Coordinates of C-alpha atoms in Angstrom, one line a residue:
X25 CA -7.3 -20.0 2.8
X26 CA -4.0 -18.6 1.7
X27 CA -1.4 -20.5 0.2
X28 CA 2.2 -19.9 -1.0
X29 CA 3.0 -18.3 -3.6
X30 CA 4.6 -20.3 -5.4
X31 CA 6.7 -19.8 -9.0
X32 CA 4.7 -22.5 -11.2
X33 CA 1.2 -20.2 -10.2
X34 CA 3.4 -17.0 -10.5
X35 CA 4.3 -17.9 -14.3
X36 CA 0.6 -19.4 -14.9
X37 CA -0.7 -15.8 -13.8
X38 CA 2.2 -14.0 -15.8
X39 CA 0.7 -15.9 -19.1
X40 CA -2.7 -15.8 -18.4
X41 CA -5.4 -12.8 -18.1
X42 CA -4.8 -12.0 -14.4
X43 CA -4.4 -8.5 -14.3
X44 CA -2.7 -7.7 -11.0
X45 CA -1.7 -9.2 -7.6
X46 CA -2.9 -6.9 -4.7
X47 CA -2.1 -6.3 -1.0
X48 CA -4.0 -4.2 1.1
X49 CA -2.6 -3.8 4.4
X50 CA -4.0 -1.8 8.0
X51 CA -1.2 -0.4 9.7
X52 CA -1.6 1.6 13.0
X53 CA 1.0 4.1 14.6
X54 CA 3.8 1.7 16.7
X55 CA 2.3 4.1 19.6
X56 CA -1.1 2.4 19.0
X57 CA -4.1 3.7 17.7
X58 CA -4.9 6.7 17.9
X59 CA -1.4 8.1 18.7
X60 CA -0.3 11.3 16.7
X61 CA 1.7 10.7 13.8
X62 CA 3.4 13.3 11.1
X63 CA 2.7 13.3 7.2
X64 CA 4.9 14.4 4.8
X65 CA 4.8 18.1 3.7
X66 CA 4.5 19.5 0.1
X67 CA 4.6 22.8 -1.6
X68 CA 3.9 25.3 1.1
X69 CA 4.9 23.3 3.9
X70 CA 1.0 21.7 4.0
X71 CA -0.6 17.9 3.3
X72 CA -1.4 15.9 1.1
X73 CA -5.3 16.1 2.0
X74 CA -8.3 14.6 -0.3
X75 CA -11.4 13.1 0.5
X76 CA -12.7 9.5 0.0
X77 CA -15.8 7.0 0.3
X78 CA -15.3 4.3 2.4
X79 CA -18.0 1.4 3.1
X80 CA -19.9 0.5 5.9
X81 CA -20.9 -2.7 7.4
X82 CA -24.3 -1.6 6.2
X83 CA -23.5 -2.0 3.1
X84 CA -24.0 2.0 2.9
X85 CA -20.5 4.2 2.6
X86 CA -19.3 7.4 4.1
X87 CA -16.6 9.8 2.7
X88 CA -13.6 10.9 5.0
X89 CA -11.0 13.1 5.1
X90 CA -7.8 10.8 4.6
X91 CA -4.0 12.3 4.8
X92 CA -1.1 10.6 2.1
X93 CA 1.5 9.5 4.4
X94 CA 3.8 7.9 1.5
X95 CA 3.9 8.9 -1.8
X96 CA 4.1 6.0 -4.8
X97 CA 7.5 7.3 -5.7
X98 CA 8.3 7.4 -2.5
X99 CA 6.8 3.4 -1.9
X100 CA 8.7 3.1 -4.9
X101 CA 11.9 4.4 -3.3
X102 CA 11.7 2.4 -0.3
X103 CA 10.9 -1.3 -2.7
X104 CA 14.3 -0.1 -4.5
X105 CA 16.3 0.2 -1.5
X106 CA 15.1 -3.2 -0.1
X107 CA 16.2 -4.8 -3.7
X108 CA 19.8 -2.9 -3.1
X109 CA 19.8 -4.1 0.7
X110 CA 19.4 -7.9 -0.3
X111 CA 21.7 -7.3 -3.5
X112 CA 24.7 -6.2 -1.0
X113 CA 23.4 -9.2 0.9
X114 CA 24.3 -11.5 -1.8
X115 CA 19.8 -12.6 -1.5
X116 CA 19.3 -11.7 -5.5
X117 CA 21.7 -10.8 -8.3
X118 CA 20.7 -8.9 -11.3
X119 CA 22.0 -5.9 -13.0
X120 CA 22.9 -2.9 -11.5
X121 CA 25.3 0.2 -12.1
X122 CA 27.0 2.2 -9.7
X123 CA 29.1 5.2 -9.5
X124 CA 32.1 5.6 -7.3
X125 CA 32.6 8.2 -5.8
X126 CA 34.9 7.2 -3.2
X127 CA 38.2 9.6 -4.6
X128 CA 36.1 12.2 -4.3
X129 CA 37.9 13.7 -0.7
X130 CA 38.2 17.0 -1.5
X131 CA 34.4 17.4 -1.1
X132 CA 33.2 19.4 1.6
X133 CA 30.3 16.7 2.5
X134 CA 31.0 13.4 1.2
X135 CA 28.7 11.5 -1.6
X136 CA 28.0 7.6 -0.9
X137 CA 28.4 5.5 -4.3
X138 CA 25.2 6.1 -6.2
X139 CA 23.4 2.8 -7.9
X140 CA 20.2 2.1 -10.7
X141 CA 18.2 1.9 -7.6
X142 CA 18.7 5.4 -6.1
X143 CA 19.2 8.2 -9.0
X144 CA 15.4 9.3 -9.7
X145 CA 15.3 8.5 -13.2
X146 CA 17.0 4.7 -13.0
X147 CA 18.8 3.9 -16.1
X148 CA 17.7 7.3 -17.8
X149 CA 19.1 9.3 -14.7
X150 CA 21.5 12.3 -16.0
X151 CA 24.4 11.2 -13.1
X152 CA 24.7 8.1 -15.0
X153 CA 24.9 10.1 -18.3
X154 CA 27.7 11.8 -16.9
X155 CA 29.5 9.6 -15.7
X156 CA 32.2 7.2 -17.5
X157 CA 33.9 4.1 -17.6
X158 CA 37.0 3.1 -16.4
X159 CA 38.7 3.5 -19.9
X160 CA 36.9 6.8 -20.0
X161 CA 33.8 6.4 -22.4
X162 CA 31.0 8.5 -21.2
X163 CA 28.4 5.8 -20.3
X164 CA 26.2 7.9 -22.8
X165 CA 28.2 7.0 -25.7
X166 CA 29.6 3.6 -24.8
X167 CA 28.1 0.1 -25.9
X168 CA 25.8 0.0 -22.9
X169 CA 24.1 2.8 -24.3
X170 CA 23.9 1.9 -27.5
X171 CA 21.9 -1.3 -26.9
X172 CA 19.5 0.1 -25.4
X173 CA 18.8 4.1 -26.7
X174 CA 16.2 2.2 -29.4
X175 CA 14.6 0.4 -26.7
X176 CA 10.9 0.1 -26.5
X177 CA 7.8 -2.0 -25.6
X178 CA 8.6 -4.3 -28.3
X179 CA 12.2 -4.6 -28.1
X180 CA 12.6 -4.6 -23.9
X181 CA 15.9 -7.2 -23.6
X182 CA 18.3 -4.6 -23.8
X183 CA 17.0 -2.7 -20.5
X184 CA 16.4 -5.9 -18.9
X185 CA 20.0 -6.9 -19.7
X186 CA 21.5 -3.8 -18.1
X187 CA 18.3 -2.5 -15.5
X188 CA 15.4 -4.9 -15.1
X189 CA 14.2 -3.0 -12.2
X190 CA 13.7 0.3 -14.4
X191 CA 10.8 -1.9 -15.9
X192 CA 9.2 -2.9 -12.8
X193 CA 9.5 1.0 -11.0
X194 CA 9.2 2.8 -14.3
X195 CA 11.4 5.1 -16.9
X196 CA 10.9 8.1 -19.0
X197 CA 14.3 8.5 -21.6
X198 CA 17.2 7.5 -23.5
X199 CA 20.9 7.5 -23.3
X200 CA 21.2 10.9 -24.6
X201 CA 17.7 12.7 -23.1
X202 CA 17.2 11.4 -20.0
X203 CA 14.4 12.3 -17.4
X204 CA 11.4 13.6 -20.2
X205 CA 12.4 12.1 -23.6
X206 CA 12.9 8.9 -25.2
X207 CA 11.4 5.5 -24.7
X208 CA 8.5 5.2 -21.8
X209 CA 8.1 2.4 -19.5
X210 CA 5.1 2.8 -17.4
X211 CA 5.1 1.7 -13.4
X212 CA 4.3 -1.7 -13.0
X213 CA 4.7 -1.4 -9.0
X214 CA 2.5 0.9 -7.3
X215 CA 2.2 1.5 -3.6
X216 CA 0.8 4.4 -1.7
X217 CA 0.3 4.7 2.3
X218 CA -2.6 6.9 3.8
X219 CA -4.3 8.2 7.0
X220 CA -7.9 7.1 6.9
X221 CA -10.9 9.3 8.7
X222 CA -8.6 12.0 10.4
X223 CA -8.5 14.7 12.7
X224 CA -6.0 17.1 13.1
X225 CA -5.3 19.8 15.8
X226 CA -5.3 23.6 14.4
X227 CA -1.7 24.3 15.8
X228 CA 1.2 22.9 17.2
X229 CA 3.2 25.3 20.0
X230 CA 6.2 23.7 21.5
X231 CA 9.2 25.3 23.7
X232 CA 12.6 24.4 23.0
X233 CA 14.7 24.9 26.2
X234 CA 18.4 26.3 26.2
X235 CA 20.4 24.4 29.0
X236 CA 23.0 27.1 28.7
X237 CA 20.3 29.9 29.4
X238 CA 21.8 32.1 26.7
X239 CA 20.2 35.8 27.4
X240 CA 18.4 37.5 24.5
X241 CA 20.5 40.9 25.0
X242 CA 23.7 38.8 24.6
X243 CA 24.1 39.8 20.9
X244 CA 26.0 37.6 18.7
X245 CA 27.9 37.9 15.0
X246 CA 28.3 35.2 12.9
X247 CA 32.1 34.2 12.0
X248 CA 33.7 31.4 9.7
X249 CA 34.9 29.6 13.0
X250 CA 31.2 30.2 15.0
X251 CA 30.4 33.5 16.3
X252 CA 31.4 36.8 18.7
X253 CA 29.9 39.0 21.0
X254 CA 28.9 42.0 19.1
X255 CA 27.0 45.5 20.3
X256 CA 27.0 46.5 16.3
X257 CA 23.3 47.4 15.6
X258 CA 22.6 44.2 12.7
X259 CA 23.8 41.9 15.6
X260 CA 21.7 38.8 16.2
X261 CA 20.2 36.9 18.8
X262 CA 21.9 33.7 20.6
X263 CA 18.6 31.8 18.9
X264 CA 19.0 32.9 15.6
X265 CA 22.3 30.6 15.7
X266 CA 20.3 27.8 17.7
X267 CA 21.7 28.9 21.1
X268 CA 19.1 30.3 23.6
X269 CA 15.2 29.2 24.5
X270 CA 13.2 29.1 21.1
X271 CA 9.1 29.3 21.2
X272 CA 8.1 27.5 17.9
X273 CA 4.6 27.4 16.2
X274 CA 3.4 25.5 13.7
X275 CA 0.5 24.6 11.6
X276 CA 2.2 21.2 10.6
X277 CA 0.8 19.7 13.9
X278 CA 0.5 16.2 13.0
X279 CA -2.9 13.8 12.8
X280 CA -4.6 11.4 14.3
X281 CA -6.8 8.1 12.3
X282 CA -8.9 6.0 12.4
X283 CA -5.9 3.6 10.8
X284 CA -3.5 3.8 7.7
X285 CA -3.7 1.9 4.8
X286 CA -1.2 0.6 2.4
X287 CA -2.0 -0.6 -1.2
X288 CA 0.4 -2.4 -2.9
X289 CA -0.3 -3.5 -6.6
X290 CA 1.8 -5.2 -8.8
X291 CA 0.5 -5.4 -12.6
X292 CA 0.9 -8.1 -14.9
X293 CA -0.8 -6.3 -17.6
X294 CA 1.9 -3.6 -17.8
X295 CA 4.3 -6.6 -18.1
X296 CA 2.7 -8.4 -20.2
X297 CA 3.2 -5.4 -22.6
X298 CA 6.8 -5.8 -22.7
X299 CA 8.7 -7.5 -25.5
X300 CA 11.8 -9.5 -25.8
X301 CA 13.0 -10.7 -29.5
X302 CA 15.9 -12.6 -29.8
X303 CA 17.6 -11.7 -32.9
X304 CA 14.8 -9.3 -34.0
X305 CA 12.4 -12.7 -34.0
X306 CA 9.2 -12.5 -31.4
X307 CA 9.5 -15.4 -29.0
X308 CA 6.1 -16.3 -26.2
X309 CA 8.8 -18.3 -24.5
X310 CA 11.1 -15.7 -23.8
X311 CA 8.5 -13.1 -23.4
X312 CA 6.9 -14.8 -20.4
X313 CA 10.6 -16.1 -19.1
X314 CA 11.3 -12.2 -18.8
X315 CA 7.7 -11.4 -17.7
X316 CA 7.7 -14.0 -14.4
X317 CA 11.1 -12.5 -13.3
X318 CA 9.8 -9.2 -13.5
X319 CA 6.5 -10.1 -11.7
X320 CA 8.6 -12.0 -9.4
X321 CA 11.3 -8.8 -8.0
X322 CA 8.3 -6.6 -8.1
X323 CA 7.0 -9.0 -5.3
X324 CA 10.2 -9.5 -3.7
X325 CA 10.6 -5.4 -3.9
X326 CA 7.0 -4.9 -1.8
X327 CA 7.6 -8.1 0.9
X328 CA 11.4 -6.9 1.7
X329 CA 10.7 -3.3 2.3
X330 CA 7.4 -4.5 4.3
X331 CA 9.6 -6.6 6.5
X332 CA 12.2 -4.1 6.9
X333 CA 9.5 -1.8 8.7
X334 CA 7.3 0.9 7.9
X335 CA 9.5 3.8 9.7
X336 CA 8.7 6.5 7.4
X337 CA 10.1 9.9 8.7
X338 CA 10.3 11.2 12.3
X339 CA 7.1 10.7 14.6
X340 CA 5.6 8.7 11.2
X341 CA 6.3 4.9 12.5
X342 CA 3.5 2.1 11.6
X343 CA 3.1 -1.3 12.3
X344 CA 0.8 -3.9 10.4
X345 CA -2.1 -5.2 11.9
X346 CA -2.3 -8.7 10.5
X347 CA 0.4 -10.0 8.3
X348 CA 0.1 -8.6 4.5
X349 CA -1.3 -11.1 2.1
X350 CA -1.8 -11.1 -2.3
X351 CA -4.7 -11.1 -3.8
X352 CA -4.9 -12.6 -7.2
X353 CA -7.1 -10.5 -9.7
X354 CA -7.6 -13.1 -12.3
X355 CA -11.6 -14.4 -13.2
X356 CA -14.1 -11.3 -13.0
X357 CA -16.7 -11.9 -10.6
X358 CA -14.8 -14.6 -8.8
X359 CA -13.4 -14.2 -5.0
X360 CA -9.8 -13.7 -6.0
X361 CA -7.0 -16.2 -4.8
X362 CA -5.3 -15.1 -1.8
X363 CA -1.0 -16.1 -1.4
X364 CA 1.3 -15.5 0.9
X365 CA 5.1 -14.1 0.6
X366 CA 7.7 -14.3 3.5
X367 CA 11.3 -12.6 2.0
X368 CA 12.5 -15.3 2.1
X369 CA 10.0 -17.2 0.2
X370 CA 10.0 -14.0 -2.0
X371 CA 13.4 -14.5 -2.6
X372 CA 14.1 -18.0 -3.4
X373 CA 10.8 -17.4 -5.8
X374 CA 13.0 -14.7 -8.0
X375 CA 16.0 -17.4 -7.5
X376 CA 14.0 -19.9 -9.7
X377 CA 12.4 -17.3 -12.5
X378 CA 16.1 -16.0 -12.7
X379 CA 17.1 -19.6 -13.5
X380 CA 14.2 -19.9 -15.4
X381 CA 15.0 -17.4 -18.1
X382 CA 18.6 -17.9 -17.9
X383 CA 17.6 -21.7 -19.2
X384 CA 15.2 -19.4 -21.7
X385 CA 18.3 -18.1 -23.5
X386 CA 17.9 -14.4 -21.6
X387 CA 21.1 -13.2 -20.3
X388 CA 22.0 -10.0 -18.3
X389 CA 24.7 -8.2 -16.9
X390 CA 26.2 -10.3 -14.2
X391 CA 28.5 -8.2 -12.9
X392 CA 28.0 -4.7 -11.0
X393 CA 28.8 -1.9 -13.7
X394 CA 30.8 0.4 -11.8
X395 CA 31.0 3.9 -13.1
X396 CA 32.9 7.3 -12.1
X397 CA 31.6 10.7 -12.2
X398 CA 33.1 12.8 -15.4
X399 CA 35.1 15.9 -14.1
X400 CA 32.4 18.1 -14.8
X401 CA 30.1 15.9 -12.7
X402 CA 32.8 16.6 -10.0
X403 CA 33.0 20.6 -10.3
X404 CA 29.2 20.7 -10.3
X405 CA 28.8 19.3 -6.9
X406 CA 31.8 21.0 -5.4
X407 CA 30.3 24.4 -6.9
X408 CA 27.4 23.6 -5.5
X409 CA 28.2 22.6 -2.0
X410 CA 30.3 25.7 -1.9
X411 CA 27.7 27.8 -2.7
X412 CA 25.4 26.2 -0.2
X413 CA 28.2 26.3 2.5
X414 CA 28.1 30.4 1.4
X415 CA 24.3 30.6 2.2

């Protein structure tokens, strides 16, 4: 039977051999089963398609076609954004960085404030590079930096102190060289969503009705406030600026399932790789202190975004079957333990390993860093939106 989680068994798994928790969860489309839903598209505007064995009751298996719905960096994206909901939610505090760009008006599309838990490359992420702090220190080159641009497996406290979740989701870089060079953090969190056993229909045709009636031979040109009437011979037609009845076709038509399936692991052997010296001076105490937190927001990242729904793009909405439970993979050959994680539960479990460590001597940044983007930072996106604006 499952029990809670609870954070004395989370730190005895953190310091013992276990080497991951696991969730794997059945989710069918919120239309029910069966109803169309729509993957994500890659290069070439096609899916993510591979085969896969599956068992039977039988004990035999059968391979079937299965379609990724959600990426593991886009899983990824979606556990960061939970973290960042319950952060502004006052849930869990713990380090973060954000750039303002609030007095940036004079854009021609505005830019919400940027945090650690949306640039792609965390702490490593180039907008962070170029961006300063209020007394004008490039956050490259200032003291944050510093502390950590050494920072490896052995030496881990200084990117807990300033970005604990950039060792849970993953980092690749350094102060100077972000996003390919510098010190490498693997995932720790991995989640991935597929269709299982699908079908899909050759072609989708649609019809996409103008309530206007705009008429073909009324031939348009394009102006900076909208459009004209035009007879001139490279004149368009009212659809080619949206107006009018458009026939579409497309081979993106959607699939149906058998069911999706999300697995969700969280690995204590990556964290157990991590180090945290105090003083240059190994410490098991510490090490584990830092270890359980980690383990612990990882958690907290998967149950959050699970209970904030599994609305993944338009027409790509699923719904659990059961509630999502962890497995325990501790003793080979043994039926694993089996917890579960409410958010809350999730995060009043963080609540005590934060307190934890904090009584373990670790310390981190406890107030939001707030950075601004450098001038150049600024004429690079205004160049850039021009220049789309221009296309």
């Amino acid at each position: 039977m499952a029990q809670v989680l609870t954070f004395a068994r989370l730190r005895q798994a953190v310091s013992g051999r276990a080497a991951a928790f696991r969730s794997v969860t059945r989710l069918q489309p919120v239309g029910g089963q069966g109803d169309k839903i729509f993957p994500a598209t890659y290069a070439d505007g096609v899916y993510s398609s591979e085969k896969r064995r599956f068992p039977n009751a039988d004990g035999t298996s059968r391979e079937v076609d299965c379609i990724l719905l959600n990426s593991v960096q886009s899983e990824a994206n979606h556990a960061e954004l939970a973290l960042k909901q319950a952060y502004f939610d006052g849930q869990l505090l713990f380090p973060l960085i954000e750039v303002d760009f609030s007095a940036t008006a004079t854009f021609a599309k505005p830019i919400d404030n940027l945090t650690s838990l949306d640039v792609p490359h965390r702490l490593a992420d180039a907008i962070l590079r170029d961006s300063q702090l209020p007394d004008g220190v490039r956050f490259q080159h200032s003291s944050y930096a510093k502390s950590w641009e050494r920072a490896n497996l052995w030496n881990a406290g200084p990117i807990y102190e300033l970005c604990p979740t950039a060792l849970i989701f993953g980092m690749w870089g350094s102060p100077e060289k972000p996003g390919g060079l510098g010190a490498k953090f693997e995932r720790a969190f991995v989640s991935e969503i597929i269709a299982v056993d699908c079908t899909r229909p050759e072609i989708r045709r649609g019809f996409r009705i103008d309530p206007l009636e705009s008429a073909t031979a009324a031939k348009v040109k394009p102006t900076k406030d909208g459009f004209e009437l035009s007879n001139d011979k490279d004149a368009l037609k009212p659809s080619e600026l949206n107006h009018g009845n458009i026939v579409f076709e497309n081979a993106n038509s959607g699939l149906r399932c058998e069911y999706a399936e999300q697995t969700t692991v969280v690995s204590l052997g990556a964290l157990r790789k991590l180090r945290f010296p105090a003083n240059g001076q190994q410490d098991a105490a510490r090490d584990l202190a830092a270890q359980a937190v980690l383990a612990a927001l990882a958690l907290a990242a998967a149950v959050l975004a699970g209970e904030r729904g599994t609305s993944l793009r338009s027409r790509c909405q699923l719904f659990p079957d059961e509630s999502r439970t962890w497995q325990l993979l501790d003793t080979p050959g043994q039926n694993p333990e089996t917890f579960t994680l409410t958010g809350t539960e999730a995060v009043a479990l963080c609540n005590e390993a934060i307190a934890a460590a904090k009584a373990a001597g670790l310390s981190w940044l406890e107030d939001k860093l707030v950075l601004s983007p450098t001038p150049e930072l600024l004429a690079l996106v205004a160049k850039s939106q021009a220049l789309k604006e221009a296309e």
